[in-house]
PDB file of C-alpha atoms in Angstrom:
ATOM      1  CA  MET H 298     176.681 140.910  67.594  1.00  0.00           C
ATOM      2  CA  ARG H 299     174.734 140.508  70.556  1.00  0.00           C
ATOM      3  CA  SER H 300     172.285 137.847  70.852  1.00  0.00           C
ATOM      4  CA  ALA H 301     169.149 138.508  72.804  1.00  0.00           C
ATOM      5  CA  VAL H 302     167.940 135.616  74.994  1.00  0.00           C
ATOM      6  CA  ALA H 303     164.204 135.712  75.615  1.00  0.00           C
ATOM      7  CA  VAL H 304     163.199 134.562  79.039  1.00  0.00           C
ATOM      8  CA  LYS H 305     159.934 132.888  79.144  1.00  0.00           C
ATOM      9  CA  SER H 306     157.694 133.482  82.059  1.00  0.00           C
ATOM     10  CA  ASP H 307     155.187 130.765  83.020  1.00  0.00           C
ATOM     11  CA  SER H 308     151.973 132.603  83.106  1.00  0.00           C
ATOM     12  CA  HIS H 309     150.248 129.494  84.469  1.00  0.00           C
ATOM     13  CA  SER H 310     152.168 129.166  87.661  1.00  0.00           C
ATOM     14  CA  HIS H 311     150.294 129.767  90.749  1.00  0.00           C
ATOM     15  CA  HIS H 312     151.433 132.574  93.115  1.00  0.00           C
ATOM     16  CA  PRO H 313     149.751 132.939  96.452  1.00  0.00           C
ATOM     17  CA  ALA H 314     149.750 136.611  95.986  1.00  0.00           C
ATOM     18  CA  SER H 315     148.165 136.379  92.508  1.00  0.00           C
ATOM     19  CA  SER H 316     144.674 137.954  92.182  1.00  0.00           C
ATOM     20  CA  HIS H 317     143.630 135.789  89.301  1.00  0.00           C
ATOM     21  CA  LEU H 318     141.232 132.894  90.111  1.00  0.00           C
ATOM     22  CA  PRO H 319     140.855 129.970  87.825  1.00  0.00           C
ATOM     23  CA  GLY H 320     137.317 129.138  86.445  1.00  0.00           C
ATOM     24  CA  ALA H 321     136.617 126.491  88.934  1.00  0.00           C
ATOM     25  CA  GLU H 322     137.127 128.587  91.937  1.00  0.00           C
ATOM     26  CA  VAL H 323     134.932 131.331  90.504  1.00  0.00           C
ATOM     27  CA  ALA H 324     132.136 128.776  89.631  1.00  0.00           C
ATOM     28  CA  LEU H 325     132.364 127.484  93.274  1.00  0.00           C
ATOM     29  CA  ILE H 326     132.057 130.951  94.745  1.00  0.00           C
ATOM     30  CA  VAL H 327     129.098 131.758  92.472  1.00  0.00           C
ATOM     31  CA  LEU H 328     127.268 128.575  93.427  1.00  0.00           C
ATOM     32  CA  SER H 329     127.857 129.098  97.151  1.00  0.00           C
ATOM     33  CA  LEU H 330     126.286 132.549  96.799  1.00  0.00           C
ATOM     34  CA  LEU H 331     123.232 131.390  94.860  1.00  0.00           C
ATOM     35  CA  ILE H 332     122.606 128.647  97.546  1.00  0.00           C
ATOM     36  CA  LEU H 333     122.577 131.309 100.247  1.00  0.00           C
ATOM     37  CA  VAL H 334     120.607 133.965  98.494  1.00  0.00           C
ATOM     38  CA  LEU H 335     118.017 132.112  96.317  1.00  0.00           C
ATOM     39  CA  PRO H 336     115.816 130.787  99.224  1.00  0.00           C
ATOM     40  CA  ALA H 337     114.967 134.397 100.133  1.00  0.00           C
ATOM     41  CA  PHE H 338     113.375 134.716  96.699  1.00  0.00           C
ATOM     42  CA  THR H 339     111.077 131.745  96.729  1.00  0.00           C
ATOM     43  CA  PRO H 340     107.349 132.540  96.915  1.00  0.00           C
ATOM     44  CA  ASP H 341     107.149 131.466 100.661  1.00  0.00           C
ATOM     45  CA  GLY H 342     110.685 132.738 101.563  1.00  0.00           C
ATOM     46  CA  PRO H 343     113.128 130.559 103.485  1.00  0.00           C
ATOM     47  CA  GLU H 344     110.538 129.667 105.934  1.00  0.00           C
ATOM     48  CA  ALA H 345     108.390 127.461 103.563  1.00  0.00           C
ATOM     49  CA  ARG H 346     106.425 124.747 105.236  1.00  0.00           C
ATOM     50  CA  LEU H 347     104.659 121.638 104.019  1.00  0.00           C
ATOM     51  CA  LEU H 348     100.811 121.953 104.468  1.00  0.00           C
ATOM     52  CA  PRO H 349      98.762 118.842 105.346  1.00  0.00           C
ATOM     53  CA  VAL H 350      96.846 117.299 102.502  1.00  0.00           C
ATOM     54  CA  SER H 351      93.123 117.829 102.426  1.00  0.00           C
ATOM     55  CA  SER H 352      90.947 115.039 103.655  1.00  0.00           C
ATOM     56  CA  ASP H 353      88.768 115.333 100.651  1.00  0.00           C
ATOM     57  CA  VAL H 354      90.719 112.589  98.810  1.00  0.00           C
ATOM     58  CA  GLU H 355      88.571 109.513  98.320  1.00  0.00           C
ATOM     59  CA  PRO H 356      90.223 106.207  99.345  1.00  0.00           C
ATOM     60  CA  LEU H 357      90.832 103.554  96.697  1.00  0.00           C
ATOM     61  CA  ALA H 358      87.745 101.518  96.205  1.00  0.00           C
ATOM     62  CA  ILE H 359      87.762  98.656  93.743  1.00  0.00           C
ATOM     63  CA  ASP H 360      84.473  97.407  92.213  1.00  0.00           C
ATOM     64  CA  VAL H 361      84.948  93.669  92.541  1.00  0.00           C
ATOM     65  CA  GLU H 362      82.860  92.857  89.625  1.00  0.00           C
ATOM     66  CA  SER H 363      84.023  95.312  87.121  1.00  0.00           C
ATOM     67  CA  ALA H 364      87.571  96.526  87.916  1.00  0.00           C
ATOM     68  CA  PRO H 365      90.126  95.780  85.277  1.00  0.00           C
ATOM     69  CA  TRP H 366      93.326  93.926  86.229  1.00  0.00           C
ATOM     70  CA  TYR H 367      95.457  97.161  86.462  1.00  0.00           C
ATOM     71  CA  GLU H 368      93.201  98.326  89.324  1.00  0.00           C
ATOM     72  CA  TRP H 369      93.601  95.102  91.278  1.00  0.00           C
ATOM     73  CA  ALA H 370      97.428  95.446  90.594  1.00  0.00           C
ATOM     74  CA  LEU H 371      97.380  98.631  92.787  1.00  0.00           C
ATOM     75  CA  LEU H 372      96.614  96.490  95.926  1.00  0.00           C
ATOM     76  CA  GLU H 373      99.606  95.256  98.170  1.00  0.00           C
ATOM     77  CA  GLY H 374     100.476  91.834  97.268  1.00  0.00           C
ATOM     78  CA  ILE H 375      98.799  91.699  93.819  1.00  0.00           C
ATOM     79  CA  GLY H 376     100.920  91.973  90.736  1.00  0.00           C
ATOM     80  CA  GLU H 377      99.852  91.590  87.216  1.00  0.00           C
ATOM     81  CA  VAL H 378      99.539  87.869  87.210  1.00  0.00           C
ATOM     82  CA  ARG H 379      97.456  87.670  90.323  1.00  0.00           C
ATOM     83  CA  ALA H 380      95.207  90.585  89.112  1.00  0.00           C
ATOM     84  CA  ARG H 381      94.530  88.837  85.979  1.00  0.00           C
ATOM     85  CA  ARG H 382      93.642  85.719  87.835  1.00  0.00           C
ATOM     86  CA  ILE H 383      91.161  87.720  90.070  1.00  0.00           C
ATOM     87  CA  VAL H 384      89.525  89.243  86.863  1.00  0.00           C
ATOM     88  CA  ASP H 385      89.243  85.824  85.263  1.00  0.00           C
ATOM     89  CA  TYR H 386      87.821  84.353  88.356  1.00  0.00           C
ATOM     90  CA  VAL H 387      85.309  87.016  88.809  1.00  0.00           C
ATOM     91  CA  SER H 388      84.215  86.847  85.130  1.00  0.00           C
ATOM     92  CA  ARG H 389      83.562  83.069  85.525  1.00  0.00           C
ATOM     93  CA  HIS H 390      81.642  83.262  88.790  1.00  0.00           C
ATOM     94  CA  ARG H 391      79.704  86.556  88.297  1.00  0.00           C
ATOM     95  CA  PRO H 392      77.508  87.708  89.986  1.00  0.00           C
ATOM     96  CA  LEU H 393      79.379  87.300  93.176  1.00  0.00           C
ATOM     97  CA  GLU H 394      77.363  87.307  96.368  1.00  0.00           C
ATOM     98  CA  SER H 395      80.248  88.416  98.712  1.00  0.00           C
ATOM     99  CA  ILE H 396      83.789  89.453  98.829  1.00  0.00           C
ATOM    100  CA  GLU H 397      84.565  86.138 100.609  1.00  0.00           C
ATOM    101  CA  GLN H 398      84.026  84.492  97.279  1.00  0.00           C
ATOM    102  CA  LEU H 399      87.420  85.884  96.099  1.00  0.00           C
ATOM    103  CA  SER H 400      89.122  83.359  98.487  1.00  0.00           C
ATOM    104  CA  GLY H 401      88.517  80.883  95.621  1.00  0.00           C
ATOM    105  CA  VAL H 402      91.032  82.727  93.379  1.00  0.00           C
ATOM    106  CA  PRO H 403      94.077  80.548  93.207  1.00  0.00           C
ATOM    107  CA  GLY H 404      97.475  81.892  94.442  1.00  0.00           C
ATOM    108  CA  LEU H 405      96.340  84.648  96.635  1.00  0.00           C
ATOM    109  CA  PRO H 406      98.491  85.387  99.577  1.00  0.00           C
ATOM    110  CA  ARG H 407      97.334  83.977 102.949  1.00  0.00           C
ATOM    111  CA  GLY H 408      95.433  86.797 104.830  1.00  0.00           C
ATOM    112  CA  TRP H 409      95.292  88.945 101.745  1.00  0.00           C
ATOM    113  CA  LEU H 410      91.574  89.108 101.677  1.00  0.00           C
ATOM    114  CA  GLU H 411      91.119  90.487 105.190  1.00  0.00           C
ATOM    115  CA  LYS H 412      93.798  93.161 104.366  1.00  0.00           C
ATOM    116  CA  ALA H 413      92.139  94.169 101.056  1.00  0.00           C
ATOM    117  CA  ARG H 414      88.533  94.213 102.389  1.00  0.00           C
ATOM    118  CA  PRO H 415      88.531  97.964 103.171  1.00  0.00           C
ATOM    119  CA  PHE H 416      89.408  98.624  99.501  1.00  0.00           C
ATOM    120  CA  LEU H 417      86.828  96.306  97.914  1.00  0.00           C
ATOM    121  CA  GLY H 418      83.234  96.782  97.185  1.00  0.00           C
ATOM    122  CA  PHE H 419      80.253  96.427  94.789  1.00  0.00           C
ATOM    123  CA  ARG H 420      78.815  99.101  92.823  1.00  0.00           C
ATOM    124  CA  ARG H 421      75.740  97.340  91.742  1.00  0.00           C
ATOM    125  CA  LYS H 422      73.315  99.103  89.337  1.00  0.00           C
ATOM    126  CA  ALA H 423      69.944  99.572  90.617  1.00  0.00           C
ATOM    127  CA  PRO H 424      67.313  97.688  88.821  1.00  0.00           C
ATOM    128  CA  ALA H 425      65.290  99.716  86.215  1.00  0.00           C
ATOM    129  CA  PRO H 426      61.863 100.675  87.446  1.00  0.00           C
TER     130      PRO H 426
END
């Protein structure tokens, strides 16, 4: 009786002449093509440019006597702790006559008031007639 010997072939071996591409290579090719082709389909095309922002934006202006602490915290050098100190100081010394009075707030950085001055103001209500 003849015995048949089966010879297994390794289907996973890589031959340079093989036309089969593993999934990773296919994915890389697809992604490369998308990167090259997709910019042409954007609304402005591949030549999209950034446009300057309109100058209609109002600069930050904090009402010294009514601003909550979180508005003060937007200013450089002022975190929550200093912002709460400012609000506490203003509530105890209201009405303030000038922005210079804020120099009495404990713990403000040296020179801070001069830097912050363009962002501070008073929105006083007009007296009733």
